[in-house]
mmCIF file with all atom_site columns, C-alpha atoms in Angstrom:
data_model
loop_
_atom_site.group_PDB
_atom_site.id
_atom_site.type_symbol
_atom_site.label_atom_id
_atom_site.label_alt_id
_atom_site.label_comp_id
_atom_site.label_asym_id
_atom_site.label_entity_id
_atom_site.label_seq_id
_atom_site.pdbx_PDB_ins_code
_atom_site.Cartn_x
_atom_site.Cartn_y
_atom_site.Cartn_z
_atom_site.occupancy
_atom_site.B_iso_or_equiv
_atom_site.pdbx_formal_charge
_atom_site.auth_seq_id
_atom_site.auth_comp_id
_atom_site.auth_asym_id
_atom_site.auth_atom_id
_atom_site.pdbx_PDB_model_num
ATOM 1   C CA . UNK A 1 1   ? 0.000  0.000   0.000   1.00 0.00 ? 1   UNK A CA 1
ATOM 2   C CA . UNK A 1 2   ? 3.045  2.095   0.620   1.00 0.00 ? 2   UNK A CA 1
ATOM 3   C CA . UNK A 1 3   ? 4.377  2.034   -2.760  1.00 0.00 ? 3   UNK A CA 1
ATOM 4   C CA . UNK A 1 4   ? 0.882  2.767   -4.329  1.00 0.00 ? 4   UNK A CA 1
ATOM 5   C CA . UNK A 1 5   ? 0.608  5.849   -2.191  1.00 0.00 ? 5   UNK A CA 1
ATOM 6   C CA . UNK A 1 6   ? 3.835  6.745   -3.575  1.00 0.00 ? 6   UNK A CA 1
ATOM 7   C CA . UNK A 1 7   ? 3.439  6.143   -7.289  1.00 0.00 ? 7   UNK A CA 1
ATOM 8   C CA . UNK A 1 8   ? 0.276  8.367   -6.849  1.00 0.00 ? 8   UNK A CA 1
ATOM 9   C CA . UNK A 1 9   ? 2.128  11.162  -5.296  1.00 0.00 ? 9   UNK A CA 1
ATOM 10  C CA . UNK A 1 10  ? 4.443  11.381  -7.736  1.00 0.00 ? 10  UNK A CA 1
ATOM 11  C CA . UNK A 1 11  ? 1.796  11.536  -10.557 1.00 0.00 ? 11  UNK A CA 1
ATOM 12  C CA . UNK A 1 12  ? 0.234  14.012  -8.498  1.00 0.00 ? 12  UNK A CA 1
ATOM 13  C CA . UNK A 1 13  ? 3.493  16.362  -8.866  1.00 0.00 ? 13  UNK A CA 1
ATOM 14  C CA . UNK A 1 14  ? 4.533  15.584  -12.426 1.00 0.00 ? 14  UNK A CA 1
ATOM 15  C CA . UNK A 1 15  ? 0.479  16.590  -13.168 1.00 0.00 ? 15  UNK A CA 1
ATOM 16  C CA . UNK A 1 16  ? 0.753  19.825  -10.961 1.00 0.00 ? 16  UNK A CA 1
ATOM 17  C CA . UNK A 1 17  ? 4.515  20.586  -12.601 1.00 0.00 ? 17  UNK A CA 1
ATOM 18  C CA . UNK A 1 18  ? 2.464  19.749  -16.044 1.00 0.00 ? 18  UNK A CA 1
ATOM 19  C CA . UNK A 1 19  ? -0.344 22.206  -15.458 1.00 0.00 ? 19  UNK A CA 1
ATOM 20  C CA . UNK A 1 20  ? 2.469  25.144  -13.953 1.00 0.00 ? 20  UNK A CA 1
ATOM 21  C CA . UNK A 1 21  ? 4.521  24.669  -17.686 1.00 0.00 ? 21  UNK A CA 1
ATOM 22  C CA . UNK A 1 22  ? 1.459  24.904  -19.634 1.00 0.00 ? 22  UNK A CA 1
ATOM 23  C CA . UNK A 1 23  ? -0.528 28.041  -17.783 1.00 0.00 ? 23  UNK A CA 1
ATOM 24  C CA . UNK A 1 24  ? 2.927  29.660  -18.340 1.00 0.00 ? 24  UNK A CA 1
ATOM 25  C CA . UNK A 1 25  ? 3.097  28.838  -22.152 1.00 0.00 ? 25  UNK A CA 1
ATOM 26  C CA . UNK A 1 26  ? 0.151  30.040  -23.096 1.00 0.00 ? 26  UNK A CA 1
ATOM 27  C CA . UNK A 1 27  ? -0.583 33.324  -23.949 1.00 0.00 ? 27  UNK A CA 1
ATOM 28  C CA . UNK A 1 28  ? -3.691 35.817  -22.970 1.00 0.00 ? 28  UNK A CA 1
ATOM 29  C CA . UNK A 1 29  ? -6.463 36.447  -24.560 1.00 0.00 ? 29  UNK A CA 1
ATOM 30  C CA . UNK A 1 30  ? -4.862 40.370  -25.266 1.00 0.00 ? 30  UNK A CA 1
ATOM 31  C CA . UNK A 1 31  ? -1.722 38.379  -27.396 1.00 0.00 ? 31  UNK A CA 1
ATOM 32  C CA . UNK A 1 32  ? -4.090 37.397  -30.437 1.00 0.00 ? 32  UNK A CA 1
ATOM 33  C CA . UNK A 1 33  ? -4.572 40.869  -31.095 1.00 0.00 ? 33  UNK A CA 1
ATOM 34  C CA . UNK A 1 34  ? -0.577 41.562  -31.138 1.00 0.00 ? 34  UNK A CA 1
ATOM 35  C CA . UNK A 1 35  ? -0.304 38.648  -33.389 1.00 0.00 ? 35  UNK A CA 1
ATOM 36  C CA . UNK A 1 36  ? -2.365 40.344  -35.839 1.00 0.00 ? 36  UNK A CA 1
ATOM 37  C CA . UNK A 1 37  ? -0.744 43.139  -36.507 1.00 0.00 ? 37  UNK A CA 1
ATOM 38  C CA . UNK A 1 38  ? 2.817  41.445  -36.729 1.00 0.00 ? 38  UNK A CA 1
ATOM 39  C CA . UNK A 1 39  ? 4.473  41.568  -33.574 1.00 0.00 ? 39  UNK A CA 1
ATOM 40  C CA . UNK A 1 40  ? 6.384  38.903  -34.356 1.00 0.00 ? 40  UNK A CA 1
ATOM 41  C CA . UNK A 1 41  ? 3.790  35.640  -32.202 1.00 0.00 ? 41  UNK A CA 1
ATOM 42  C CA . UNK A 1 42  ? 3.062  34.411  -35.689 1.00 0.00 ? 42  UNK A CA 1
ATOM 43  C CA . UNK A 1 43  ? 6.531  33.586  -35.900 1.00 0.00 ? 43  UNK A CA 1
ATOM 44  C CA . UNK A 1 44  ? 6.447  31.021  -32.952 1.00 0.00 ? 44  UNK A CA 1
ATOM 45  C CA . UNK A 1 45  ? 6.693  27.218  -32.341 1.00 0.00 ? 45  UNK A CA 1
ATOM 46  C CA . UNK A 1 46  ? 2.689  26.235  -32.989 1.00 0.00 ? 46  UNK A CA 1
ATOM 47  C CA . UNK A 1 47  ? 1.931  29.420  -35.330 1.00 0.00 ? 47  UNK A CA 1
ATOM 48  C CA . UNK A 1 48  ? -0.056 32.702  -34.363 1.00 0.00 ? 48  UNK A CA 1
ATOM 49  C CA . UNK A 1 49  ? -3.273 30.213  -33.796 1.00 0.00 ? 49  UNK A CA 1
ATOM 50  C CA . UNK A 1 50  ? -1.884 27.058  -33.588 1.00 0.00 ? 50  UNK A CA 1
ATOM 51  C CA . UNK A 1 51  ? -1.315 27.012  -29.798 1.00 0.00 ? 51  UNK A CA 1
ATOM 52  C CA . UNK A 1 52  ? -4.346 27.695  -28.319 1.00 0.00 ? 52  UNK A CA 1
ATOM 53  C CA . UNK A 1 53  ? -5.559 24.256  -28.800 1.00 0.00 ? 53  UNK A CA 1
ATOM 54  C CA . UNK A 1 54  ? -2.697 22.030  -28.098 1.00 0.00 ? 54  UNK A CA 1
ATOM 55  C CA . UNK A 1 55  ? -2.090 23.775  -25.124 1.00 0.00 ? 55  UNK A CA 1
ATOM 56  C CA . UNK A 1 56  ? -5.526 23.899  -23.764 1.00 0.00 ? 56  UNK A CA 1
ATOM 57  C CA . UNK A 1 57  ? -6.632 20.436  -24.334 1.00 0.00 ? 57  UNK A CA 1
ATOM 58  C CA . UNK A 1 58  ? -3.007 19.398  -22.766 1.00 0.00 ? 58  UNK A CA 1
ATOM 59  C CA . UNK A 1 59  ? -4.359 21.779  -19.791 1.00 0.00 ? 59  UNK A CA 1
ATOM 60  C CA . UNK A 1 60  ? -7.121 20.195  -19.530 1.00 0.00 ? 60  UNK A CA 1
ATOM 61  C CA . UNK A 1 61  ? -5.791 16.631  -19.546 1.00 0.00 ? 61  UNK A CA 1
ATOM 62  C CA . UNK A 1 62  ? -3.238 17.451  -16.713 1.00 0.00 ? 62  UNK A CA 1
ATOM 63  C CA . UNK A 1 63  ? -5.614 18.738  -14.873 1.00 0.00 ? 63  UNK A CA 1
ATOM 64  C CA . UNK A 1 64  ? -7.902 15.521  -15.059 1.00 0.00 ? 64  UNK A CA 1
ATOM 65  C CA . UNK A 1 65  ? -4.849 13.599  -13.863 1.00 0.00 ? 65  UNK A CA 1
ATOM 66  C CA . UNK A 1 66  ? -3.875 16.105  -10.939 1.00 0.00 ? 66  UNK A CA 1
ATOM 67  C CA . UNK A 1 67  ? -7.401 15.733  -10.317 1.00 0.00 ? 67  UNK A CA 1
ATOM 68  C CA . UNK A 1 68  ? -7.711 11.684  -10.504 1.00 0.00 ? 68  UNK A CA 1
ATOM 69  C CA . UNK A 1 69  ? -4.490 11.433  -8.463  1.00 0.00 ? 69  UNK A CA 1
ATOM 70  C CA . UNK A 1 70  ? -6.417 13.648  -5.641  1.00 0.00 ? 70  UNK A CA 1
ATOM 71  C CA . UNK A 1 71  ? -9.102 11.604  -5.353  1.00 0.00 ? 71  UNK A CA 1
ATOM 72  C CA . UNK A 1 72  ? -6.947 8.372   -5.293  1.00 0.00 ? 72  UNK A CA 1
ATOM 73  C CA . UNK A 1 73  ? -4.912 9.780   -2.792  1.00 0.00 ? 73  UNK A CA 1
ATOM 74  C CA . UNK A 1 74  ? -8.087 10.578  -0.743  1.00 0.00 ? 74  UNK A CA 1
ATOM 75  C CA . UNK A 1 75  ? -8.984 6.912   -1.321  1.00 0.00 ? 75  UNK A CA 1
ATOM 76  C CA . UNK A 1 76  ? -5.948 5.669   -0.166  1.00 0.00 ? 76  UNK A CA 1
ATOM 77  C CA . UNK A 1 77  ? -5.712 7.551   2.922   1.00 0.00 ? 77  UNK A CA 1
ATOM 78  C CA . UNK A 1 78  ? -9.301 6.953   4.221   1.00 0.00 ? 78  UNK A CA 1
ATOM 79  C CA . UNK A 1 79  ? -8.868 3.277   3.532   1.00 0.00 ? 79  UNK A CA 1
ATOM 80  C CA . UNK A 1 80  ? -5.938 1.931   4.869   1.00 0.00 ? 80  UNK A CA 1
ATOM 81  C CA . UNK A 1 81  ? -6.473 -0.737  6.980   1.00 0.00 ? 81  UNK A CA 1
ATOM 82  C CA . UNK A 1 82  ? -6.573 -0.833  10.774  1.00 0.00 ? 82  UNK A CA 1
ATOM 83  C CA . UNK A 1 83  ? -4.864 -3.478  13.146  1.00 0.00 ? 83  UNK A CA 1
ATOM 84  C CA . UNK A 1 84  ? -6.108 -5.094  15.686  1.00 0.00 ? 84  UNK A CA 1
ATOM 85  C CA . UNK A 1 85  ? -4.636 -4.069  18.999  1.00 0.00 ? 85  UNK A CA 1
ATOM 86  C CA . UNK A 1 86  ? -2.581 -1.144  19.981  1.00 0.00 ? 86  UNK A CA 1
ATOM 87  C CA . UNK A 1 87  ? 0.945  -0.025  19.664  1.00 0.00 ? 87  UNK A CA 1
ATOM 88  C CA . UNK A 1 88  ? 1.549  -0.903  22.970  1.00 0.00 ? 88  UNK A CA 1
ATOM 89  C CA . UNK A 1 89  ? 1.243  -4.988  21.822  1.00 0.00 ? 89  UNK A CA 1
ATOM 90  C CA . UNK A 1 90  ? 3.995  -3.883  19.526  1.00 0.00 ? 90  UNK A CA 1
ATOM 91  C CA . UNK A 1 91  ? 6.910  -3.354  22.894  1.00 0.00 ? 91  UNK A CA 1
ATOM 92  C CA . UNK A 1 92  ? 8.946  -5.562  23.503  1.00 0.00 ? 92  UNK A CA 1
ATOM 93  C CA . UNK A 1 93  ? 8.966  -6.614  27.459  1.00 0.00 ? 93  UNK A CA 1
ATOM 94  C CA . UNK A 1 94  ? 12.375 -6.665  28.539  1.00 0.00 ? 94  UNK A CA 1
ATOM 95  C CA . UNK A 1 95  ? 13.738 -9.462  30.925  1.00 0.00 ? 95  UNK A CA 1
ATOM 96  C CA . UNK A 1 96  ? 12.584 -9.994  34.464  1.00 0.00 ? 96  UNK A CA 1
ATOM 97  C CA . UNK A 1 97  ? 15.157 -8.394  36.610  1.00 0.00 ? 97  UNK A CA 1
ATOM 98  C CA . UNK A 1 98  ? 16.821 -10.775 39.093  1.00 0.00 ? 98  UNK A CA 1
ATOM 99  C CA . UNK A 1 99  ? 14.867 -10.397 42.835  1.00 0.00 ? 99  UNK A CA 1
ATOM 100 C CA . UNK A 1 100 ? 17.585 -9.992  45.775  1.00 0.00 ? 100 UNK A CA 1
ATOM 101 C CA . UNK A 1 101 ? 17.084 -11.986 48.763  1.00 0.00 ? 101 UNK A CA 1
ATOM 102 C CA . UNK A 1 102 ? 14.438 -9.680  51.417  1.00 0.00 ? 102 UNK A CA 1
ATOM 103 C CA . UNK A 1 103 ? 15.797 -9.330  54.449  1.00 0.00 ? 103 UNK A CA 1
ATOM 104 C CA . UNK A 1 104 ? 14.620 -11.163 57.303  1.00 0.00 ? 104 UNK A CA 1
ATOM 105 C CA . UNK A 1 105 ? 12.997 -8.806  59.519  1.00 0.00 ? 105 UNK A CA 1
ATOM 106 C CA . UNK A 1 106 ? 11.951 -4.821  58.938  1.00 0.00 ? 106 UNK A CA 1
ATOM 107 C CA . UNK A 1 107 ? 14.246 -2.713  60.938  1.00 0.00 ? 107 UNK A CA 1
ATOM 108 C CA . UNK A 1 108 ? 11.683 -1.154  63.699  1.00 0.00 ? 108 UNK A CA 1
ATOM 109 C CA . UNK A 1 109 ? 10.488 2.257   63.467  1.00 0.00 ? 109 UNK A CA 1
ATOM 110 C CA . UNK A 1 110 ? 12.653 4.709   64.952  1.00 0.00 ? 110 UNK A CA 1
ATOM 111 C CA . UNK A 1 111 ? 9.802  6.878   66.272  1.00 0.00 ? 111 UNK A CA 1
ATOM 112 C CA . UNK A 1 112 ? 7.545  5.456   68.501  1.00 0.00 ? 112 UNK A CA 1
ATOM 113 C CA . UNK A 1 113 ? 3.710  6.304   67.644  1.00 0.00 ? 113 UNK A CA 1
ATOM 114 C CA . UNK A 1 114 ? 1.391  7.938   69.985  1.00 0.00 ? 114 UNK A CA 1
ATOM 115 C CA . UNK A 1 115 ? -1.738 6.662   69.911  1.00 0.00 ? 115 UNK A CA 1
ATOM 116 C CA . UNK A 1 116 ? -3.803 9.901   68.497  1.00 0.00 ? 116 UNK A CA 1
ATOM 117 C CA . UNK A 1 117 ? -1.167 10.210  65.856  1.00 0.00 ? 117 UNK A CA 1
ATOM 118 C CA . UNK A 1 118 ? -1.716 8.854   62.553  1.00 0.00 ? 118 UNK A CA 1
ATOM 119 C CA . UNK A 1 119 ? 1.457  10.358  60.511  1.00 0.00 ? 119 UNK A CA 1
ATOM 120 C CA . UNK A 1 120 ? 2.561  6.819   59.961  1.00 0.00 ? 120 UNK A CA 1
ATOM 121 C CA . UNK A 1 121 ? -0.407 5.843   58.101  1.00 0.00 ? 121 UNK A CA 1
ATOM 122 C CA . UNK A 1 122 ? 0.394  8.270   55.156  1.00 0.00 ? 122 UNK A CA 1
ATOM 123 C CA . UNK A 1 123 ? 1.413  6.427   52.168  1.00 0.00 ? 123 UNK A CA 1
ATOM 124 C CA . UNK A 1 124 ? 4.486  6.515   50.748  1.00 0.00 ? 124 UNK A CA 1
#
């Protein structure tokens, strides 16, 4: 699923690079009317005409792809599938430490306790 999500991303830029190129080629609506009078557009790679519809339709059909990979990266995202558990199934439990020997009897309270006083019920 990883690689998919990838290969779509990728299409997704080369369409958006696409569409950048071919805004920038083409030329405004104002240029025709240069082109008319001879200021020098008839003179170019598709002609003074010639342009308009190779680069639209090529517009058009990177922006259908930029469009296409959108949606499939929506898809993709919204859809991946979800495991079963949590992340915390995923630790690994170390080793039980060793346990050293108790000792044998608690050493006795230094203090002795008065009977009304209950400061050695506090938790520690």
């Amino acid at each position: 699923m990883n690689t998919l999500f990838l290969v779509v991303v990728v299409v997704q830029v080369l369409a958006a690079l696409a569409i950048i190129g071919l805004v920038l080629l083409q030329h405004g609506k104002g240029a025709d009317m240069g082109a008319a009078f001879g200021s020098g557009a008839s003179g170019s790679l598709f002609g003074a005409t010639g342009s308009s519809n190779f680069l639209s339709k090529s517009t058009a059909v990177a922006a259908g792809i930029f469009f296409v990979a959108t949606l499939g990266l929506t898809f993709i995202g919204n859809h991946h599938t979800a495991q079963s558990g949590s992340v915390m199934d995923n630790l690994q439990v170390p080793a039980a430490p060793v346990q050293q020997a108790a000792p044998a009897a608690p050493a006795a309270p230094t203090d002795a306790a008065k009977p009304g006083d209950q400061s050695n019920q506090i938790p520690k």
